[in-house]
mmCIF file of C-alpha atoms and ligand atoms in Angstrom:
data_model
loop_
_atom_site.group_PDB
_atom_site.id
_atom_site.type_symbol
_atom_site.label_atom_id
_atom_site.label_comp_id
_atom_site.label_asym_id
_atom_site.label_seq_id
_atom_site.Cartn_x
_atom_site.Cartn_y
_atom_site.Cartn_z
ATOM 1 C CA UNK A 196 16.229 -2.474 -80.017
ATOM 2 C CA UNK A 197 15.886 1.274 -80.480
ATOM 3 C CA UNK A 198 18.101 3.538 -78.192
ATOM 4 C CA UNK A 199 15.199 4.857 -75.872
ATOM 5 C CA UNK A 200 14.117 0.867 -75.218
ATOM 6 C CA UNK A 201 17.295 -0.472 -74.612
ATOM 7 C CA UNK A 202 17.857 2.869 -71.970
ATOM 8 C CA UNK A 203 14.413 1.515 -70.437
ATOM 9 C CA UNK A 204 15.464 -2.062 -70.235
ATOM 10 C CA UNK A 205 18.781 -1.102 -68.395
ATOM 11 C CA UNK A 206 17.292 1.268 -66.133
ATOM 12 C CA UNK A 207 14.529 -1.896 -65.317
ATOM 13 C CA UNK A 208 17.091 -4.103 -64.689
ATOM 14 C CA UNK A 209 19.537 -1.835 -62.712
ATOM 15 C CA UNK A 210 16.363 -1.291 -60.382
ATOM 16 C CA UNK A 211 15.162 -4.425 -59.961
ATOM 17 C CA UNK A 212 16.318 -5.995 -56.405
ATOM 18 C CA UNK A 213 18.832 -8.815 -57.028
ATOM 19 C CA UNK A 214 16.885 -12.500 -55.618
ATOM 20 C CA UNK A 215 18.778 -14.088 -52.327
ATOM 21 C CA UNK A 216 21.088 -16.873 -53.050
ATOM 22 C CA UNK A 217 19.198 -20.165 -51.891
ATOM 23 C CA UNK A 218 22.115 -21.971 -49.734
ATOM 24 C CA UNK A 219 23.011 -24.691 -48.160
ATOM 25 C CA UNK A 220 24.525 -24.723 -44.566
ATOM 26 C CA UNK A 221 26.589 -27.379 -43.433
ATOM 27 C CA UNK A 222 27.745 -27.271 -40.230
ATOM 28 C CA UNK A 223 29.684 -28.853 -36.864
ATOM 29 C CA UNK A 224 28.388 -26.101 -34.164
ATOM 30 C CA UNK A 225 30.953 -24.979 -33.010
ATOM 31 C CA UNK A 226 30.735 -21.093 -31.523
ATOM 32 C CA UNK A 227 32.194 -19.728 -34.518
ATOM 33 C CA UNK A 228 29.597 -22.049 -36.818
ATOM 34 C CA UNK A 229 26.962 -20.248 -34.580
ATOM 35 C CA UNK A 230 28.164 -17.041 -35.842
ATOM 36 C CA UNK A 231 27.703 -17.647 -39.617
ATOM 37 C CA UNK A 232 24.375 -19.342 -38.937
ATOM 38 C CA UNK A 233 23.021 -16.343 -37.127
ATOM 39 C CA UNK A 234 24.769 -14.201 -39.964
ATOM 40 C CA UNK A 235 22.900 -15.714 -42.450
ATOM 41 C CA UNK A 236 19.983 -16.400 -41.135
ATOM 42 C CA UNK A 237 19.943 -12.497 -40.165
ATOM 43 C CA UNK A 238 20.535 -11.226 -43.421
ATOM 44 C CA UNK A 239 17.036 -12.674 -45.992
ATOM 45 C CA UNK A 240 17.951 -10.317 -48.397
ATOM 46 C CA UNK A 241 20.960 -11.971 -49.540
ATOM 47 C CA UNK A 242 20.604 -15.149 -48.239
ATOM 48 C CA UNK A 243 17.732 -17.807 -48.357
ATOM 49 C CA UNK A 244 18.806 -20.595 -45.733
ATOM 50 C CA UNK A 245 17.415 -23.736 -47.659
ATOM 51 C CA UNK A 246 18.015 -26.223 -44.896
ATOM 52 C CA UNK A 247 21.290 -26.328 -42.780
ATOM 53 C CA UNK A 248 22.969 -30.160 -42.321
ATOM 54 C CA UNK A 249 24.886 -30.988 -39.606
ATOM 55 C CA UNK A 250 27.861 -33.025 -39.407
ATOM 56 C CA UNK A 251 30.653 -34.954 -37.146
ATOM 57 C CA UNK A 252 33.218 -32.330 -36.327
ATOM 58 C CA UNK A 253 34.263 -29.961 -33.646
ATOM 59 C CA UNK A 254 32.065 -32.289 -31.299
ATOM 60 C CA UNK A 255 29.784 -35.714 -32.456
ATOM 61 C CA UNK A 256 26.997 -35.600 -34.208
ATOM 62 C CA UNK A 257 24.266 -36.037 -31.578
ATOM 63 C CA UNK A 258 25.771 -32.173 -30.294
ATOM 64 C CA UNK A 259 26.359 -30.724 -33.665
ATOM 65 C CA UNK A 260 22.559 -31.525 -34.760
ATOM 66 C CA UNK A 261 21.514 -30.315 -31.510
ATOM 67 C CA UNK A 262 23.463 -27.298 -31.493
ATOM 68 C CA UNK A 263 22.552 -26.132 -34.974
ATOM 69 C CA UNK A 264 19.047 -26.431 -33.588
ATOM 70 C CA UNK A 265 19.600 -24.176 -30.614
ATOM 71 C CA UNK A 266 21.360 -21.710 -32.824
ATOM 72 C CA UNK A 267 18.182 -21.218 -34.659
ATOM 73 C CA UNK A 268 16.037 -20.912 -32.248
ATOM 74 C CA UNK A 269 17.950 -18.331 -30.492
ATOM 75 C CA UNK A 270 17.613 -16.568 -34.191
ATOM 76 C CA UNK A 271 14.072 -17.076 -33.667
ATOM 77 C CA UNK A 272 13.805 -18.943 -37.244
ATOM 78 C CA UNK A 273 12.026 -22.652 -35.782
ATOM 79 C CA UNK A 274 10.804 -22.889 -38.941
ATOM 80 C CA UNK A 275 14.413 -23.398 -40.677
ATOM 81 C CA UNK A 276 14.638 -27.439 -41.385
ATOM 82 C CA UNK A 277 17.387 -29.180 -39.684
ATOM 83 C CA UNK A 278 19.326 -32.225 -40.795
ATOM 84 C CA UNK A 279 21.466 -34.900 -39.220
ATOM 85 C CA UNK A 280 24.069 -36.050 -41.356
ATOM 86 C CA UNK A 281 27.072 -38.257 -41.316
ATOM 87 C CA UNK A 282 28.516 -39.505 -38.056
ATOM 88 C CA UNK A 283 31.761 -39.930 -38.640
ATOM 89 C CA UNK A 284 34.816 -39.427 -41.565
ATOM 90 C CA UNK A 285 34.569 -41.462 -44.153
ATOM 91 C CA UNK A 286 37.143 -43.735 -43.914
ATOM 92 C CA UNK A 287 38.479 -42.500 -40.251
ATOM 93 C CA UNK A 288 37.616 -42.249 -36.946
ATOM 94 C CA UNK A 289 36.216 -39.046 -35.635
ATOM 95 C CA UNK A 290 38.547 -36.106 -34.478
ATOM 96 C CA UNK A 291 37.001 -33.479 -32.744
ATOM 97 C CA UNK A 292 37.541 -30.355 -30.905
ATOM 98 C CA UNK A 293 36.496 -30.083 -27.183
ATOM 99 C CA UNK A 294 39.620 -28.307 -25.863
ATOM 100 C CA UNK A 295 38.779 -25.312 -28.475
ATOM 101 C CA UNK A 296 35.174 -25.348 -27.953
ATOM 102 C CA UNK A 297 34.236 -26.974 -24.821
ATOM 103 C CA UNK A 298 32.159 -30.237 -23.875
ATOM 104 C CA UNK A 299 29.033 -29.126 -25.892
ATOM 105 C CA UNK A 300 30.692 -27.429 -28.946
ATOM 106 C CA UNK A 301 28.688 -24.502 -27.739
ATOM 107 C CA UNK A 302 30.103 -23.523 -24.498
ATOM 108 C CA UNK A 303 29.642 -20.263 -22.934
ATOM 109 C CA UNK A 304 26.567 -18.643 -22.182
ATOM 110 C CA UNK A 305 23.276 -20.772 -20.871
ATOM 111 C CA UNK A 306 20.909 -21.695 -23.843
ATOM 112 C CA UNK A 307 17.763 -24.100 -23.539
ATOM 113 C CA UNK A 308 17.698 -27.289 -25.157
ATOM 114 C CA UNK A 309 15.893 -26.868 -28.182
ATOM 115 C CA UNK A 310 12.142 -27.561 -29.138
ATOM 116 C CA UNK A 311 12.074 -27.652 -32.534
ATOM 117 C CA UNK A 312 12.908 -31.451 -34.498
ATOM 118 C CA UNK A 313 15.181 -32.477 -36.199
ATOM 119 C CA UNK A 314 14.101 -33.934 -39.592
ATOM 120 C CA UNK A 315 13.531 -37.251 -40.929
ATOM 121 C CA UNK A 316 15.645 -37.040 -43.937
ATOM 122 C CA UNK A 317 19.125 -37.450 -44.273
ATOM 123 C CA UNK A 318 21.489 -34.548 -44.261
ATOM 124 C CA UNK A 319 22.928 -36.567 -47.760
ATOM 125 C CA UNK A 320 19.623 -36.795 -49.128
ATOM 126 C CA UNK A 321 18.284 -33.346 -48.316
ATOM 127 C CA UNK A 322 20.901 -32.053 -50.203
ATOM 128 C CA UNK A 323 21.258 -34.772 -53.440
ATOM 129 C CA UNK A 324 17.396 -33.955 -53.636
ATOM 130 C CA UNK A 325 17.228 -30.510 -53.040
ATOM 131 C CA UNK A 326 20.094 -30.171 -55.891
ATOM 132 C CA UNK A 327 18.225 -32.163 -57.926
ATOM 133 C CA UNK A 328 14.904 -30.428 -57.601
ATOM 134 C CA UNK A 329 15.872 -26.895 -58.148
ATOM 135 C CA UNK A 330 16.730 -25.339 -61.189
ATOM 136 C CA UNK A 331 20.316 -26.089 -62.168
ATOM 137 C CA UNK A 332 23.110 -23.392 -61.249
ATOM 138 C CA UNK A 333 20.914 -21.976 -58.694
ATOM 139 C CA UNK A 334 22.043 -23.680 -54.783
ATOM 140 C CA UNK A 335 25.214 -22.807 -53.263
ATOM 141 C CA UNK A 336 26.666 -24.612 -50.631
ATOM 142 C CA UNK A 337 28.294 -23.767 -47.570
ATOM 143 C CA UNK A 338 30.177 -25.979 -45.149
ATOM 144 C CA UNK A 339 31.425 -24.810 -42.133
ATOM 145 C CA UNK A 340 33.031 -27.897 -41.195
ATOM 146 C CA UNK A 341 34.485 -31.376 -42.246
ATOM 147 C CA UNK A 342 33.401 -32.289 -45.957
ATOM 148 C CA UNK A 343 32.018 -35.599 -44.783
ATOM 149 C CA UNK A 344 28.202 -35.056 -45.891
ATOM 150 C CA UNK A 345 28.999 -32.771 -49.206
ATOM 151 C CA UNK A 346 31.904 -35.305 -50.345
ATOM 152 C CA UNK A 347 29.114 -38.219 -49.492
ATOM 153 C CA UNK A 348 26.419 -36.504 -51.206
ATOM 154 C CA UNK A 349 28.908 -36.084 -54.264
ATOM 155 C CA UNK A 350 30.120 -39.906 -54.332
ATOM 156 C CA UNK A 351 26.417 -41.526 -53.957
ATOM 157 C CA UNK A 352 24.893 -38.902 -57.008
ATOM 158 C CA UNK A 353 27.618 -37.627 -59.354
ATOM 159 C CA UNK A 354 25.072 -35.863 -61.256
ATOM 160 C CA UNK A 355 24.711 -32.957 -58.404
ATOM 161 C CA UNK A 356 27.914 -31.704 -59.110
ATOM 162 C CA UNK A 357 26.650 -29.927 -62.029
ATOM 163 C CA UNK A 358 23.478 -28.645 -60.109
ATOM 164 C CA UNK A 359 25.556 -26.550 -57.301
ATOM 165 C CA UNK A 360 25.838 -22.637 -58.171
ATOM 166 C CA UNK A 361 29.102 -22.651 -55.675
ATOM 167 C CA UNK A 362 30.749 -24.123 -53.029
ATOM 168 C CA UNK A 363 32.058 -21.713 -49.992
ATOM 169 C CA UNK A 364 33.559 -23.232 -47.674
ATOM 170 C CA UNK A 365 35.689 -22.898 -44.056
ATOM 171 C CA UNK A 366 39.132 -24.632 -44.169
ATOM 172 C CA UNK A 367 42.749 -25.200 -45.117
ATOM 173 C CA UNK A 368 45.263 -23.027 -44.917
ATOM 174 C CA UNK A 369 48.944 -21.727 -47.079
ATOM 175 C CA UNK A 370 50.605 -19.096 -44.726
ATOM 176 C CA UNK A 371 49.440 -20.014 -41.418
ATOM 177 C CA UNK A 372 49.694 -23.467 -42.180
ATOM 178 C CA UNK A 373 47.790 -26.035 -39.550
ATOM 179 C CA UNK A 374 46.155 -25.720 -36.399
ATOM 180 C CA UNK A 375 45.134 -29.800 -35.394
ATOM 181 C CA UNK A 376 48.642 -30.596 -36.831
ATOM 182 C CA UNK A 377 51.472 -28.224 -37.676
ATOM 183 C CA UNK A 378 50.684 -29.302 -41.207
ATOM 184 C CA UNK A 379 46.658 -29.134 -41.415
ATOM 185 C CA UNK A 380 43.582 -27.202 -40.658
ATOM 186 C CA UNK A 381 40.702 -28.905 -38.513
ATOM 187 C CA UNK A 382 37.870 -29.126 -40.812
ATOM 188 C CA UNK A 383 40.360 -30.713 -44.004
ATOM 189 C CA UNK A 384 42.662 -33.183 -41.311
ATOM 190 C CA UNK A 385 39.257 -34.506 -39.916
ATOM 191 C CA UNK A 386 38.020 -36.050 -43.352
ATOM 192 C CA UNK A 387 40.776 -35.633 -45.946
ATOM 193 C CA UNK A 388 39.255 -38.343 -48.167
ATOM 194 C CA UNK A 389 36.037 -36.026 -48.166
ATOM 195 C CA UNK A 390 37.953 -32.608 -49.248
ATOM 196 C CA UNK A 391 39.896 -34.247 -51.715
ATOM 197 C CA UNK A 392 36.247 -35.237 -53.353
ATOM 198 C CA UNK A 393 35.303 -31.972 -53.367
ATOM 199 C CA UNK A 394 38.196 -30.116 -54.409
ATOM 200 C CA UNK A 395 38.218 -32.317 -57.423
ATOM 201 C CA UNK A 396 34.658 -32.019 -58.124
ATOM 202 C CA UNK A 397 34.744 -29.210 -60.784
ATOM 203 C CA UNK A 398 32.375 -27.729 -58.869
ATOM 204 C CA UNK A 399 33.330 -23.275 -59.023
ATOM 205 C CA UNK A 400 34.646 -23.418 -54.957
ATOM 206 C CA UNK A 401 35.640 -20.302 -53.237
ATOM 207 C CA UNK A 402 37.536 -21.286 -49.762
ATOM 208 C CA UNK A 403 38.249 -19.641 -46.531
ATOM 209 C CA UNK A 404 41.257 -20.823 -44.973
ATOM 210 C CA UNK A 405 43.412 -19.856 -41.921
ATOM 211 C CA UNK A 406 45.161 -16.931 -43.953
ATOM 212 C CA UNK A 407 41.805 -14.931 -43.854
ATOM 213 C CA UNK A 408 39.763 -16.157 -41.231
ATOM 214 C CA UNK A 409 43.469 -15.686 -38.249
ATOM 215 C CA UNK A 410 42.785 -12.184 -39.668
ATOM 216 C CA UNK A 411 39.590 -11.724 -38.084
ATOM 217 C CA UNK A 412 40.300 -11.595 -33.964
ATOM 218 C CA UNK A 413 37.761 -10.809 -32.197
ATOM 219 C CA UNK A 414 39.362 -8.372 -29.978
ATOM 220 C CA UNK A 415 38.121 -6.502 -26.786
ATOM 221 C CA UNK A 416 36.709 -3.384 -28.571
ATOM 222 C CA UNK A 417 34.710 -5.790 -31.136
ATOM 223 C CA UNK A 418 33.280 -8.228 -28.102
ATOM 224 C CA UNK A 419 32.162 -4.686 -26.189
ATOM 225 C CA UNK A 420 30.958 -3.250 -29.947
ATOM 226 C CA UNK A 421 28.349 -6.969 -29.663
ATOM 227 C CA UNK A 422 27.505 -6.277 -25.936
ATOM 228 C CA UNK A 423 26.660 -2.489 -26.549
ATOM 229 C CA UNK A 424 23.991 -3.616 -28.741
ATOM 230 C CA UNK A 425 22.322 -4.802 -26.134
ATOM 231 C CA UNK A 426 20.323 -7.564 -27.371
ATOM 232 C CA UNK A 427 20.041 -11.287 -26.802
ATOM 233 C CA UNK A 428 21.743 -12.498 -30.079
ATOM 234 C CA UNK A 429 24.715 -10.227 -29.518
ATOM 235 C CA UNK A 430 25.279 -10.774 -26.055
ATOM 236 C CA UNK A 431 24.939 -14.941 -26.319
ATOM 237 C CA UNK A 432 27.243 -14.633 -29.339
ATOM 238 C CA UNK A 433 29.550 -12.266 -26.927
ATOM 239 C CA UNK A 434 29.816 -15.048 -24.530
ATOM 240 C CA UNK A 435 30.875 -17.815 -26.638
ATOM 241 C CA UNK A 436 33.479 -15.737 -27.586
ATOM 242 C CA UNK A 437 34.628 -15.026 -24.089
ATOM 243 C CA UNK A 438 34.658 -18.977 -23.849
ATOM 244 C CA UNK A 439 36.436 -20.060 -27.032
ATOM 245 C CA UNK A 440 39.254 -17.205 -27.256
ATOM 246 C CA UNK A 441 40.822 -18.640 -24.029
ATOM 247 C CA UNK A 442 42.485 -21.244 -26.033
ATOM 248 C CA UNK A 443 43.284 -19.087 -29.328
ATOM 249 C CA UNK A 444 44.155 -16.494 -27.217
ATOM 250 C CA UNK A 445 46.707 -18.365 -24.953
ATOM 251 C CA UNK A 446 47.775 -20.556 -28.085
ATOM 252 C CA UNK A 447 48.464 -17.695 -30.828
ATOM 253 C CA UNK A 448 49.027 -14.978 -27.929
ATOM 254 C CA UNK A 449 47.089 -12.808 -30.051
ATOM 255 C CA UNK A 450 44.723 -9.663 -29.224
ATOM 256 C CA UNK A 451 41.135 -11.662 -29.701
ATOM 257 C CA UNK A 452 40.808 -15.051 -31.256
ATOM 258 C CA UNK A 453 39.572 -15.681 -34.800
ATOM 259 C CA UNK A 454 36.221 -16.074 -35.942
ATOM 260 C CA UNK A 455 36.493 -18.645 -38.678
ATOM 261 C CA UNK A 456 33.127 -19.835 -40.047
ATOM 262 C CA UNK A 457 31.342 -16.500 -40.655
ATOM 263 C CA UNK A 458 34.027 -15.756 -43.333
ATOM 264 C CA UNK A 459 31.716 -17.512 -45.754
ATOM 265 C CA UNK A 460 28.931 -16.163 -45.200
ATOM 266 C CA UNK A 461 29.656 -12.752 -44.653
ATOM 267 C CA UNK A 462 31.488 -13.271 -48.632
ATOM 268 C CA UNK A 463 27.754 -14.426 -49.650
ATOM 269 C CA UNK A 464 26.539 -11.038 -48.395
ATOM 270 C CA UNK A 465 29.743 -8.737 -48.916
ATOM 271 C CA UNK A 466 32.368 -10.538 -51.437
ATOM 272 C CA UNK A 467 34.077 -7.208 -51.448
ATOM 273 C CA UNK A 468 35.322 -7.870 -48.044
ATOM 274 C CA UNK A 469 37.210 -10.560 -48.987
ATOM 275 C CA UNK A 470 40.569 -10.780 -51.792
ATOM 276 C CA UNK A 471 42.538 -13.837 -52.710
ATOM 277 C CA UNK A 472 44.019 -16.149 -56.077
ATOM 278 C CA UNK A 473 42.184 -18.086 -58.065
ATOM 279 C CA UNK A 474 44.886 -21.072 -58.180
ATOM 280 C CA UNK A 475 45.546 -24.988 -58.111
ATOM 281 C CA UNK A 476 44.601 -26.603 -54.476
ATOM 282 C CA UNK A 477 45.650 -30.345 -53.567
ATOM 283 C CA UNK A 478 44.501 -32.223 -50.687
ATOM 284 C CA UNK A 479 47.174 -34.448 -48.898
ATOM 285 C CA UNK A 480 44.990 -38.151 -48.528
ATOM 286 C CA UNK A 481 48.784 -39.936 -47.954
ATOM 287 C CA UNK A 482 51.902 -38.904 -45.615
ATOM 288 C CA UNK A 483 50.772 -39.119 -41.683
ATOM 289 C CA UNK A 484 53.048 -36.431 -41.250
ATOM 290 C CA UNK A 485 51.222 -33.791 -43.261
ATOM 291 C CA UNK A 486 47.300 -35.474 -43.822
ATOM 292 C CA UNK A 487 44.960 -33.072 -44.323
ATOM 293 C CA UNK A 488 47.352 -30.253 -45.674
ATOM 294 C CA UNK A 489 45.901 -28.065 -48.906
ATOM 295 C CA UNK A 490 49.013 -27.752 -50.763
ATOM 296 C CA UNK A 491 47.921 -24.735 -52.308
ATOM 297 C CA UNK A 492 49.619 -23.343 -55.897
ATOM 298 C CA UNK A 493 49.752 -19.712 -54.365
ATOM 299 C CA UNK A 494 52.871 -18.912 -56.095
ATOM 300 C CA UNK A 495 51.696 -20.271 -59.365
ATOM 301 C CA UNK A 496 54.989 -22.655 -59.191
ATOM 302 C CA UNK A 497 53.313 -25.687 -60.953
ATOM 303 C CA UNK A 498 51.215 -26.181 -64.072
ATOM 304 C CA UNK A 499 48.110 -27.770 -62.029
ATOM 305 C CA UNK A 500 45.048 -26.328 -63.110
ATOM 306 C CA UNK A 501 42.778 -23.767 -61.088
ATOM 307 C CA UNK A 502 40.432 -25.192 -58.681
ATOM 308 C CA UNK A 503 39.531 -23.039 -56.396
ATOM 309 C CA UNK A 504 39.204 -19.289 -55.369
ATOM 310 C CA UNK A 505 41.818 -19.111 -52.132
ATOM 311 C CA UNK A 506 41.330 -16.009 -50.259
ATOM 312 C CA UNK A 507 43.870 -14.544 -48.770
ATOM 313 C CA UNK A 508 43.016 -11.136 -46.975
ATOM 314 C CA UNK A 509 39.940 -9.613 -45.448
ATOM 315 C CA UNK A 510 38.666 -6.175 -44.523
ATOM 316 C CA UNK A 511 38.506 -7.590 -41.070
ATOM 317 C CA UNK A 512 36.834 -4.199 -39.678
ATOM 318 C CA UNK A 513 33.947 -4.080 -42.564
ATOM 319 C CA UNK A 514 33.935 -7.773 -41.053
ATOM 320 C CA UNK A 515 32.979 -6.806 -37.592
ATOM 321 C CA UNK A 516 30.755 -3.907 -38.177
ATOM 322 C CA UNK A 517 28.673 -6.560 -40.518
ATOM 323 C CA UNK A 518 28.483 -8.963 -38.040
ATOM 324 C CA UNK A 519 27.773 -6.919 -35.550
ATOM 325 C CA UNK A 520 25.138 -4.967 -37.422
ATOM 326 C CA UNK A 521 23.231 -7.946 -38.495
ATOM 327 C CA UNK A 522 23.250 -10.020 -35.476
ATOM 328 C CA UNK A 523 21.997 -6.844 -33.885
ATOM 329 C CA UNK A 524 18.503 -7.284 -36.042
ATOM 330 C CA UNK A 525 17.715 -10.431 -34.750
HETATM 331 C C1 LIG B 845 37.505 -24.726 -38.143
HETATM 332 O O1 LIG B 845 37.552 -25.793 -37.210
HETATM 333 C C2 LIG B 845 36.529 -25.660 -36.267
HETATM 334 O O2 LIG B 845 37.024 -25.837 -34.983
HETATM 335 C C3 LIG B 845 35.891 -24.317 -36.486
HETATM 336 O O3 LIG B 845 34.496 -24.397 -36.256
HETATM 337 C C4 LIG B 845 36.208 -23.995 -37.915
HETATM 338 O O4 LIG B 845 35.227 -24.494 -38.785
HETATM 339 C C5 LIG B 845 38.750 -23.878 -37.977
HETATM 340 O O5 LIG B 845 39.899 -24.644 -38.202
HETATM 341 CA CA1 LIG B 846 33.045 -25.304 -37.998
#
């Protein structure tokens, strides 16, 4: 290629808009699962929402596949297909979270029931043939909650795991340790059997844990920052807030309580936001004293290979003025 061609093919491809990631949600709604729903579903430019699975988590599944369904439709996306997944862990009983996010998993402001159905299909088989269908490398997926569905999906069609682009997910912790136990985070102590599947998947996974996402409090200035916006999105999403951070807030006694879920996808729109280790992580499946904990190689202290991309510290600001920004378009 001469020099003046190659100039023009750079300059075509520099210019040329980069596609949206097609994606995956999977989700436990959950206020903070609201917010990364309406993040992504507010932002088309760098994220296509695919379908978004709901799973046993923060509250049962009858709620969470409701929920996920009210969330859209206060987005104002109907059209977004929703899908019912697994019910429970899957070898456990069901843990879930009332006394962080209220009776419905979505307490705090007043939202209608929603209109739109639920699909036919299995959350599991949505995504098994939705990986399957598309062209390989090219679906990322995105759990905001236990790994019950992905880690299902995984075990019934071992062929998938070389179809997903990514995993990003919600969960774990190193430094801040547990939340449900002293030793675990929620989404990983819920269905240990699940993460361990997926952190030994080979799959490229980039995770979220407590480190970053107790770094993003949603503090008094950021809640007024959603209100001032004025709109209907912003000012629902103020008032789950107002409901959950009770319990952080009395718990941590910190200035706001953290937003978890939207970590991930506020990465898919602005990785820049977010810095960690690329390192070895280990799901505990054994000891009832510390199930659930991701015994994560931060230190580099064993030779266990790299799994997984562990973040560890956030622009939390950059954070909030995203959030706010694009929930503010809807
Ligand atoms: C995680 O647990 C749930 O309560 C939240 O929705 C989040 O996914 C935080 O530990
Ligand atoms: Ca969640």
């Amino acid at each position: 290629m001469d020099i003046r061609r190659a100039l023009s093919h750079f300059s075509e491809n520099r210019s040329r808009p980069i596609p949206p990631r097609d994606i995956i949600i999977d989700t436990d709604p959950g206020q903070d699962d609201a917010a990364a729903i309406l993040l992504a579903l507010a932002s088309p430019e760098e994220i296509n929402v695919l379908g978004i699975t709901a799973v046993a988590g923060n509250v049962p599944l009858p709620l969470t596949s409701k929920n996920t369904r009210i969330v859209c439709e206060l987005a104002g996306k109907v059209d977004v297909p929703v899908y019912a997944g697994c019910a429970s862990p899957m070898t456990r009983d069901l843990v879930t979270a009332e006394h962080v996010h209220g009776k419905t998993g979505l307490d705090g402001p007043v939202l209608p029931d929603p209109i739109m159905p639920l699909q036919d299909t299995h959350a599991v088989d949505f995504i098994i043939e939705t990986l399957r269908s598309r062209p390989t490398g090219t679906v990322a997926l995105c759990p905001l909650g236990p790994l019950t569905n992905i880690a299902t999906a995984l075990k019934r069609a071992p062929d998938i795991a070389g179809h997903v682009q990514e995993i990003v997910l919600m969960g774990g912790a190193y430094f801040e340790v547990g939340n449900i136990t002293p030793a675990a985070e929620f989404n990983i102590y819920v269905d240990p059997e699940a993460a361990d599947i997926v952190f030994k998947s080979g799959i490229k996974i980039t995770v979220m844990p407590l480190d970053v996402t107790h770094k993003v409090l949603v503090t008094p200035t950021r809640i007024k920052a959603l209100r001032d916006t004025q709109t209907k999105v912003c000012s629902a999403m103020a008032d789950m807030v107002d409901f959950f951070e009770r319990f952080d807030t009395d718990k941590y006694g910190s200035n706001g309580a953290p937003l978890h879920d939207p970590c991930v996808t506020a990465y898919l729109i602005q990785p820049d936001l977010f810095t960690g280790r690329h390192i070895n992580v280990e799901i505990e499946t054994q000891s009832d004293l510390t199930l659930g904990m991701t015994v994560a190689d931060w230190w580099g202290v064993t030779d266990r290979a790299p799994n997984a991309m562990f973040m560890g510290d956030v622009d939390a600001q950059g954070f909030f003025d995203l959030l706010t920004e694009r929930l503010a378009r809807l």
